[in-house]
Short mmCIF file of C-alpha atoms and ligand atoms in Angstrom, two decimals:
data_model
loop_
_atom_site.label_atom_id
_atom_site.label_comp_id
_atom_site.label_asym_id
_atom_site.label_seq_id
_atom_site.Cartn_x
_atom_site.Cartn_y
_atom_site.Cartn_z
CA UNK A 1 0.00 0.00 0.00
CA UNK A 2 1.20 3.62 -0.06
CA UNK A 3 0.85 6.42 2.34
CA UNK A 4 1.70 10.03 2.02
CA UNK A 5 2.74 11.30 5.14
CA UNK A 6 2.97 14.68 6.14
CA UNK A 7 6.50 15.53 8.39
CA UNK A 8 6.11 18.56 10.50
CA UNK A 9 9.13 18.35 12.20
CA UNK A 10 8.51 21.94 14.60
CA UNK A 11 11.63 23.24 16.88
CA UNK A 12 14.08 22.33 19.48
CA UNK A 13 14.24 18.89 19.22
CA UNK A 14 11.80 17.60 17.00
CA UNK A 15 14.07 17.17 14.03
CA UNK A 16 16.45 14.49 15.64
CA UNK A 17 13.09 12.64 17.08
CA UNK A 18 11.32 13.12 13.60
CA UNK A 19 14.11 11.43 12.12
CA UNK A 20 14.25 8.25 14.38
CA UNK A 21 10.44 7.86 13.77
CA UNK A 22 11.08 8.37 9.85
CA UNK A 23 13.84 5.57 9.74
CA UNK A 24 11.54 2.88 11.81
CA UNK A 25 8.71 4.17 9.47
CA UNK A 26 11.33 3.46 6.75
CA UNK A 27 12.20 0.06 7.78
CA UNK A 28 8.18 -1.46 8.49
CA UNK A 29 7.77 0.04 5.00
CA UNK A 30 10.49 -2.33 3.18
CA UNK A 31 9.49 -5.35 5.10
CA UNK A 32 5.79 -5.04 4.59
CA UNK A 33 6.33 -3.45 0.96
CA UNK A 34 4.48 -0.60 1.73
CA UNK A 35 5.34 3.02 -0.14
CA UNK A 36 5.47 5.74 2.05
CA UNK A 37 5.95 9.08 0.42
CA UNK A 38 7.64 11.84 3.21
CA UNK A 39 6.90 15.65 2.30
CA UNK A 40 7.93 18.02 4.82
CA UNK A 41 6.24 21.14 6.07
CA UNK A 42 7.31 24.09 8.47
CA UNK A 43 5.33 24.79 11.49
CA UNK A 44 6.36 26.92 14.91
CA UNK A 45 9.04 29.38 15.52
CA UNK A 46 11.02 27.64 12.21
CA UNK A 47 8.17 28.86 10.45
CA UNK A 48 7.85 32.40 11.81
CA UNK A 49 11.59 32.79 11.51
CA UNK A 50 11.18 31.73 8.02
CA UNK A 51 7.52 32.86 6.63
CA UNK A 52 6.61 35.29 9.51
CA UNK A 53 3.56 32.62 9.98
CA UNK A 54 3.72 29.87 12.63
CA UNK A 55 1.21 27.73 10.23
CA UNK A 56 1.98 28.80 6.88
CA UNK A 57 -0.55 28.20 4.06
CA UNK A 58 1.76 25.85 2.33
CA UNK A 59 1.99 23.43 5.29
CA UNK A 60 -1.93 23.70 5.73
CA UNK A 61 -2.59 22.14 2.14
CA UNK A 62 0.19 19.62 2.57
CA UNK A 63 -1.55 18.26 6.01
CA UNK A 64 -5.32 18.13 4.49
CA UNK A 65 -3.70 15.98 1.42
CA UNK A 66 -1.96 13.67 3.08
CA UNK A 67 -3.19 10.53 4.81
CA UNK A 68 -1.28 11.09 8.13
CA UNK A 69 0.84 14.09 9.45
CA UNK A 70 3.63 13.13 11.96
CA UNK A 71 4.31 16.12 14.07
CA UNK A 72 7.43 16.61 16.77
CA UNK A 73 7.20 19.36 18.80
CA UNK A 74 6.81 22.97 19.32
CA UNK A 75 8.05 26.46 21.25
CA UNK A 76 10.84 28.45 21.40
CA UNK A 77 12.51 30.01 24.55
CA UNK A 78 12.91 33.23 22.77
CA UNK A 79 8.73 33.54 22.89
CA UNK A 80 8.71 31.95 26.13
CA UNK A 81 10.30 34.54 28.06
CA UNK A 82 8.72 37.57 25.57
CA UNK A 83 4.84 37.93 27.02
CA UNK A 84 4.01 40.67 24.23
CA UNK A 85 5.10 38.92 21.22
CA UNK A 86 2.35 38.93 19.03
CA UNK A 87 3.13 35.92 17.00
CA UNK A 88 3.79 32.86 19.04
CA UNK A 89 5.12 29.18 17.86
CA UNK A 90 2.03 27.89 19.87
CA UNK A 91 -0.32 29.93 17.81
CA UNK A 92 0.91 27.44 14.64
CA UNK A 93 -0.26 24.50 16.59
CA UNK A 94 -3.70 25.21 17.92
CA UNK A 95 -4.36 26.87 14.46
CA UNK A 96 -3.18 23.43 12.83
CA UNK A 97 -6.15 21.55 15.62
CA UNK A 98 -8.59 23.91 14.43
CA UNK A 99 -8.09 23.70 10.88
CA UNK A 100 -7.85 20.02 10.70
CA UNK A 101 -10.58 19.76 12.97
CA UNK A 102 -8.78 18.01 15.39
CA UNK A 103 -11.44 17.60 18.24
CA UNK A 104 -9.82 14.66 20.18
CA UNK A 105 -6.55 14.18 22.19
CA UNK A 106 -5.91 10.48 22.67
CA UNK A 107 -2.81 9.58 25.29
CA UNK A 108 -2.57 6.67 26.44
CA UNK A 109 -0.25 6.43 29.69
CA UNK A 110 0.67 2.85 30.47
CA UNK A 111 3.68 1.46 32.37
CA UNK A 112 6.91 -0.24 31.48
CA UNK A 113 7.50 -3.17 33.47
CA UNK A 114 11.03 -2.44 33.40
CA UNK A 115 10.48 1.32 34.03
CA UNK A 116 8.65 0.89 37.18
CA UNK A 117 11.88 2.07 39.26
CA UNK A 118 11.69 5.30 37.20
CA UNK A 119 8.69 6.29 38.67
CA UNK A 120 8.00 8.85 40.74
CA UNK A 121 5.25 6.61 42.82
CA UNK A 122 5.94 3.67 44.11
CA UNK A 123 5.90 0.38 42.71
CA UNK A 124 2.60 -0.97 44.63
CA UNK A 125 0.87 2.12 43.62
CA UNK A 126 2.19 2.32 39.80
CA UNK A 127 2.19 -1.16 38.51
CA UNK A 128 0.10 -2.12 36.24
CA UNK A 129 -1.66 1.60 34.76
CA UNK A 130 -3.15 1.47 32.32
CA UNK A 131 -5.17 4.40 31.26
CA UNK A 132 -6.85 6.19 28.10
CA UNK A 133 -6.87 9.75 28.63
CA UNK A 134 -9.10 11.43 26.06
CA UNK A 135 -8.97 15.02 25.38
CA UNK A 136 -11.36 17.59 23.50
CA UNK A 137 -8.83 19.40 21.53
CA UNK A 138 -10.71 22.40 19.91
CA UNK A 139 -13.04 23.69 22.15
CA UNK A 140 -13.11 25.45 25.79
CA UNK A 141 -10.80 28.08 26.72
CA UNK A 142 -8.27 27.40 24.49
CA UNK A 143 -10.84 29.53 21.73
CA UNK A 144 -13.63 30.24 23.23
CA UNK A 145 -14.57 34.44 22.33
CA UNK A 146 -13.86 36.99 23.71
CA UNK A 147 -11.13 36.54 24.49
CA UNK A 148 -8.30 39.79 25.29
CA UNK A 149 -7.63 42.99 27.66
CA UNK A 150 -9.95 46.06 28.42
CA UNK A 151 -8.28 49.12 26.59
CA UNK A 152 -6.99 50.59 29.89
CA UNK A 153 -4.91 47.23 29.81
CA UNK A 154 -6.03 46.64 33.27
CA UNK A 155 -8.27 43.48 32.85
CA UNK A 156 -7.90 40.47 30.53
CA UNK A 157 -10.06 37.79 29.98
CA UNK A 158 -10.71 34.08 28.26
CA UNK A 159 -13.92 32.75 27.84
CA UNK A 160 -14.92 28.82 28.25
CA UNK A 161 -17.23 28.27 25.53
CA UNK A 162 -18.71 24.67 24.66
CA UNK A 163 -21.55 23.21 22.25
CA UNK A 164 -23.35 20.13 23.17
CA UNK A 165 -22.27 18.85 19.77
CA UNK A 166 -18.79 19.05 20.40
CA UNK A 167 -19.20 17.73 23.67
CA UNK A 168 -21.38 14.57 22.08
CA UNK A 169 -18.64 13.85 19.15
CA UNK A 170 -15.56 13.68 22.02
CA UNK A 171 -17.41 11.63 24.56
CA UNK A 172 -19.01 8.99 21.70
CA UNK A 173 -15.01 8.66 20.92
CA UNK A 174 -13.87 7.75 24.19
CA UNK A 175 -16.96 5.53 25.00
CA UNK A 176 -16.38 3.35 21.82
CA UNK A 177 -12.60 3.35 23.62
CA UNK A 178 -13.94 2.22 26.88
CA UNK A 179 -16.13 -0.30 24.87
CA UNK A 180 -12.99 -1.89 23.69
CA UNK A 181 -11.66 -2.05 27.23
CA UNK A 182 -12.69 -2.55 30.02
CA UNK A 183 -16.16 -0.76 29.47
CA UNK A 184 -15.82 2.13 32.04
CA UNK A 185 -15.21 5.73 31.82
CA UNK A 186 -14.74 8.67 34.04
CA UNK A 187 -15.84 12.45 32.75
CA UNK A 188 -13.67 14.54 34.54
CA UNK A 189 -15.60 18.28 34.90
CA UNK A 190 -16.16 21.07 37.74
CA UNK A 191 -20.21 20.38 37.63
CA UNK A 192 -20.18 22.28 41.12
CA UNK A 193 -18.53 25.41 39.42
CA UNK A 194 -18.92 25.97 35.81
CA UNK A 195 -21.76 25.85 33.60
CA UNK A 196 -20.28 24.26 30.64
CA UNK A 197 -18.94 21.36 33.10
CA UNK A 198 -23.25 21.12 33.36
CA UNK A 199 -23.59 20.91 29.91
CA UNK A 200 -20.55 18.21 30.10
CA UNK A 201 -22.48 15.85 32.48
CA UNK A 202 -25.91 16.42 30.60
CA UNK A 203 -24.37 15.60 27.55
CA UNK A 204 -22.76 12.67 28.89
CA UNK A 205 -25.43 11.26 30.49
CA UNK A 206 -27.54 10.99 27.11
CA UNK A 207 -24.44 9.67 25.07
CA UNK A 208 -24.31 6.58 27.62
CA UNK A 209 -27.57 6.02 27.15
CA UNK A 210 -26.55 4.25 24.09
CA UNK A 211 -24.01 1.97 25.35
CA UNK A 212 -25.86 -0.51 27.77
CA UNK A 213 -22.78 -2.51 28.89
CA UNK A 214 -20.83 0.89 29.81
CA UNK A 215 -20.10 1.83 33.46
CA UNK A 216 -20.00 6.26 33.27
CA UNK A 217 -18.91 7.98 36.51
CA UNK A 218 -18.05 11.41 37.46
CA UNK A 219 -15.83 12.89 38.89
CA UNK A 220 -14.26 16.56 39.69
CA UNK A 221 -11.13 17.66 38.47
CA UNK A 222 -9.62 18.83 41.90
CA UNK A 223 -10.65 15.17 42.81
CA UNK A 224 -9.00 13.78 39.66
CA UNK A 225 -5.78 15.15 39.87
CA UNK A 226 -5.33 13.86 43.29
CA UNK A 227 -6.62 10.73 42.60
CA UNK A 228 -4.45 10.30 39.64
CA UNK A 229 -1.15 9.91 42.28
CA UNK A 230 -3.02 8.25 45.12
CA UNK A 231 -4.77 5.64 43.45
CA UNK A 232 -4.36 5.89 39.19
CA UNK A 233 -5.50 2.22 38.86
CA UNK A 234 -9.26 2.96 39.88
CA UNK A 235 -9.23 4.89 35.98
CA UNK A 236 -9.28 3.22 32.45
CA UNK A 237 -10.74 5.58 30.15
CA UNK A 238 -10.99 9.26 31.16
CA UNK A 239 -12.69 12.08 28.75
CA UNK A 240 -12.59 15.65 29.78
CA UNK A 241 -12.46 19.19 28.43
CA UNK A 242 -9.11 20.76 26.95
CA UNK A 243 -7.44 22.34 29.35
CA UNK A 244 -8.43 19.76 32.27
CA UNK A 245 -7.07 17.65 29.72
CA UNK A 246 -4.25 19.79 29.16
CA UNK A 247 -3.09 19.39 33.03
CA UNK A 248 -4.43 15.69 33.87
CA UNK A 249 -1.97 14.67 30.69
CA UNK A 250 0.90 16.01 31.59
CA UNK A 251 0.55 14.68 35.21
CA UNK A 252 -0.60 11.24 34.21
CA UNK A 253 2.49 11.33 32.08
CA UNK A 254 4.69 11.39 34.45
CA UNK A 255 3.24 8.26 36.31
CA UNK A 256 5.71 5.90 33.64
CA UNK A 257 8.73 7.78 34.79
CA UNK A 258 9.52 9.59 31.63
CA UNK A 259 7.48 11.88 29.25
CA UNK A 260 9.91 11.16 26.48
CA UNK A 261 8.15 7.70 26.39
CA UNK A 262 4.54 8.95 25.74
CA UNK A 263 2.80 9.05 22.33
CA UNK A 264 -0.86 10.76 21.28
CA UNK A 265 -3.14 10.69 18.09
CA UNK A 266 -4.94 14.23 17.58
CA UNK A 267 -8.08 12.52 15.88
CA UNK A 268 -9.93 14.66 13.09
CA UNK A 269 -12.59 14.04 10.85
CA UNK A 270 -10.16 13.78 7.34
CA UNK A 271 -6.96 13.32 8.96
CA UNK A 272 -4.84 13.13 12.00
CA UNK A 273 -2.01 14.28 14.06
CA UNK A 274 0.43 11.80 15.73
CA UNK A 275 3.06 13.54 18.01
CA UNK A 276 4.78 12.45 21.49
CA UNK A 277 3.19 14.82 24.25
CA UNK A 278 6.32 16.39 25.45
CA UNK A 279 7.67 19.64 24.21
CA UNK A 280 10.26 20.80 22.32
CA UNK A 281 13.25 20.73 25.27
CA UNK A 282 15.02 23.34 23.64
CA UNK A 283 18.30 22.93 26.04
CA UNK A 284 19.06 19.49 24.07
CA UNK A 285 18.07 20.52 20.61
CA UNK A 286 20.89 19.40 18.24
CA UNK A 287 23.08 17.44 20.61
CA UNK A 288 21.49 13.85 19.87
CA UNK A 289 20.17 12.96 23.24
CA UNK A 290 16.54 13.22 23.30
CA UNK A 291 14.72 10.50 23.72
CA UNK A 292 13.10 9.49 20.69
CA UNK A 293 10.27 6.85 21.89
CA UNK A 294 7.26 9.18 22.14
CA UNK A 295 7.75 10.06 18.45
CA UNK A 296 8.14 6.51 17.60
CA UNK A 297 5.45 5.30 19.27
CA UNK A 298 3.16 7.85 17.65
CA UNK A 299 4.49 6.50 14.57
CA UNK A 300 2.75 3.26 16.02
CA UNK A 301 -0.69 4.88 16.75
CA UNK A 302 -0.77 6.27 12.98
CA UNK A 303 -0.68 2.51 11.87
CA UNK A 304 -3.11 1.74 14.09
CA UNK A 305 -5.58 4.35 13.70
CA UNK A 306 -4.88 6.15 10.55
CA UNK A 307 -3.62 3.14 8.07
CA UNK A 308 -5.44 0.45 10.08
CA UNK A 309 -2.38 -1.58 10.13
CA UNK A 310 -2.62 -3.34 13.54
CA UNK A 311 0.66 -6.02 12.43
CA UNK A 312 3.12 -3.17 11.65
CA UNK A 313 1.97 -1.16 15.03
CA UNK A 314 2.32 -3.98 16.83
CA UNK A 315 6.04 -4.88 15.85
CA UNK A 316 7.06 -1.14 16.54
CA UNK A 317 5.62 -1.04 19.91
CA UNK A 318 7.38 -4.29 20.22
CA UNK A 319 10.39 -3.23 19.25
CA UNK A 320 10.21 -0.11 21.34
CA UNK A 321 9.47 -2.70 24.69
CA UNK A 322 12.78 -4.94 23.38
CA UNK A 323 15.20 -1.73 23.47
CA UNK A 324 14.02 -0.88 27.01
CA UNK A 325 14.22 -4.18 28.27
CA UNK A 326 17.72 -4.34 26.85
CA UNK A 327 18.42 -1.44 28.28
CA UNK A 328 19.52 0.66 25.00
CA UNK A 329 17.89 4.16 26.20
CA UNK A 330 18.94 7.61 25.98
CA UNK A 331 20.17 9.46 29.03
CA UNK A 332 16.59 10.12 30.75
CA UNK A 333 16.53 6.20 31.40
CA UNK A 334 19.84 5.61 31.64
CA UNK A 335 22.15 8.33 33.58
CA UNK A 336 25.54 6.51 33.63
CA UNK A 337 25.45 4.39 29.97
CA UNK A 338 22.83 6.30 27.78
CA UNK A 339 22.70 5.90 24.35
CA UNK A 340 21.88 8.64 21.90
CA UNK A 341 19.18 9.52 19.60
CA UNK A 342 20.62 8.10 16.06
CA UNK A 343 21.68 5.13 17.88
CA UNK A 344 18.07 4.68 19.56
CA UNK A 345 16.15 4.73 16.26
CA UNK A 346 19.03 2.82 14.15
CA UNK A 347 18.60 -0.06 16.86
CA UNK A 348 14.84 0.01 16.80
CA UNK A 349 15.20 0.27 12.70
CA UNK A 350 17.08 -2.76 13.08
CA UNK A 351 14.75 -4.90 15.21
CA UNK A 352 11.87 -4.05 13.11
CA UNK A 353 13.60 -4.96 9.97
CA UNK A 354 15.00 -7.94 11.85
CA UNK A 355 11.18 -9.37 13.10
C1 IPM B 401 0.00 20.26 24.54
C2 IPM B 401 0.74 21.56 24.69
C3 IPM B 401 -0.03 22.65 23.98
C4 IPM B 401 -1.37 22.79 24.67
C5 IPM B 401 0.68 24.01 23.89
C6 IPM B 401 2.06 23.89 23.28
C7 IPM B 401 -0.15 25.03 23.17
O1 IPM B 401 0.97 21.86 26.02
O2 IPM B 401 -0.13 19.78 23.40
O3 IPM B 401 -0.47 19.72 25.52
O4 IPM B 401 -1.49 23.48 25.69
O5 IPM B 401 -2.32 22.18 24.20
MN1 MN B 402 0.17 20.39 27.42
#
């Protein structure tokens, strides 16, 4: 079969962990005689620097033609530390989830046996997560109107704006998840606080009515977050709004013991995103230790969900589990013996062309 893909490898690091992803995509290609045709576009501060737009036009077309876009990572400490700038890296990315209509985040955050030291938590309380965490990508605060500053400068604010439509499309996803699990999900809102948490649960409510066999609960986000540490077993799927999302992500992340480990689909109706959920660590950019797992494990969830090819996923998520367990990590696994980037991805390259 053939597959264009679009490349969007961003800033800081993403290159180096674009090209890991790239050589494993490479390698399941020749074995399973598959064509896959890499174009790249610019997107983030590269793109600014060199169009003046974070999402430039060109890179726009190339993502709505091609069956997947792989995506590394974004931001740029030179906007990070510069409040007024006008233009931001970020600005490239949430324009990209609106355009492609990219309504749903899917991480999924499940251990390593052979990570469970890494953990912050400990062992009894880590082993064995395994959880879905779904995300609405394109809705809530993130672009919710108005949104900006009073013209004495003295007040700013964001608005939280949701449609029952967008909430029914999200939460239908992540039920048909839970469906092929273990059949229960949590909707993680402030009910007790905001109004469109209200419409969350309402909405919710009537989208379960359709799936007899599915367990929904509630539960707050406060709640969540500290359940997430004390207890992260008692979730399987969660579904919540984009910036609760945003948060319970990045702090289920860490549960594994690295975010350079964890991959996400953004699902849209023509095409999708795949890109590993941490940033674009511009302190290591272009000295070849990042860890380049995330990215090729996203490479896995674009077999899986955008070419529907469950064999070649599985045999990159295998070969991903073989270089742990032998130990061939970068330095975020491995302080005293790490390996580095290129000679991650050649060795996972190798396995999969070696299966
Ligand atoms: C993420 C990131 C983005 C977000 C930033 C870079 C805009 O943190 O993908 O989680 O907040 O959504
Ligand atoms: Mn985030």
């Amino acid at each position: 079969m053939e597959f264009n893909i679009a490349v969007l490898p961003g800033d800081g690091i993403g290159p180096e962990i674009i090209d890991q992803a790239k050589k494993v995509i490479g390698a399941v290609g020749q074995k399973f005689k598959h064509n896959f045709n890499f174009k790249h576009g610019l997107v983030g501060a590269i793109a600014i620097d060199k169009t003046g737009n974070p999402l430039p036009e060109e890179t726009l077309d190339l993502c709505k033609s091609s069956n997947a876009v792989l995506f590394g990572a974004i931001g740029d400490p030179k906007y990070d530390n510069n409040p007024a700038a006008k233009i931001r890296p970020e600005q490239g990315l949430l324009a990209l989830r609106k355009e492609l209509g990219l309504y749903a985040n899917v991480r999924p955050v499940s251990t390593f046996p052979s990570l469970i030291d890494k953990s912050p938590l400990k062992k009894e309380i880590v082993q064995g997560v395994d959880i879905m965490m779904i995300r609405e990508l394109t809705g809530g605060i993130y672009f919710g109107k108005p949104q900006g500053r009073s013209e004495d400068g003295n007040t700013a604010y964001d608005s939280c704006v949701y449609s029952r439509y967008e909430v029914e499309r999200v939460v239908k996803l992540a039920c048909e998840y839970a469906m092929n699990r273990s059949k229960r999900i949590t909707v993680v809102d402030k009910a007790n606080v905001l109004a469109t948490s209200r419409l969350w649960r309402e909405t919710a409510v009537n989208v379960a009515k359709e799936y007899n066999e599915l367990t929904m609960d509630f539960m707050f986000v406060d709640n969540a977050a500290m359940q997430l540490i004390q207890n992260p077993r008692r979730f399987d799927v969660i579904v919540t709004e984009n910036m609760f999302g945003d948060i319970l992500s990045d702090e289920a992340s860490v549960l594994t013991g690295s975010l350079g480990l964890l991959p996400s689909a953004s699902i849209g109706h023509l095409t999708s995103v795949f890109e590993p959920i941490h940033g674009s660590y511009p302190q290591a950019a272009g000295k070849n230790i990042a860890n380049p797992l995330g990215t090729i494990l996203s490479a896995a969830m674009m077999f899986d969900l955008a070419f529907n090819l469950k064999t070649e996923a599985d045999i990159i998520r295998n070969a991903v589990e073989k270089s742990i367990e032998a130990d061939y990590v970068t330095e975020d696994l491995n302080r005293t013996h790490p390996k580095s980037t290129s000679d991650v991805g050649d060795w996972i390259a190798d396995y999969v062309s070696k299966s």
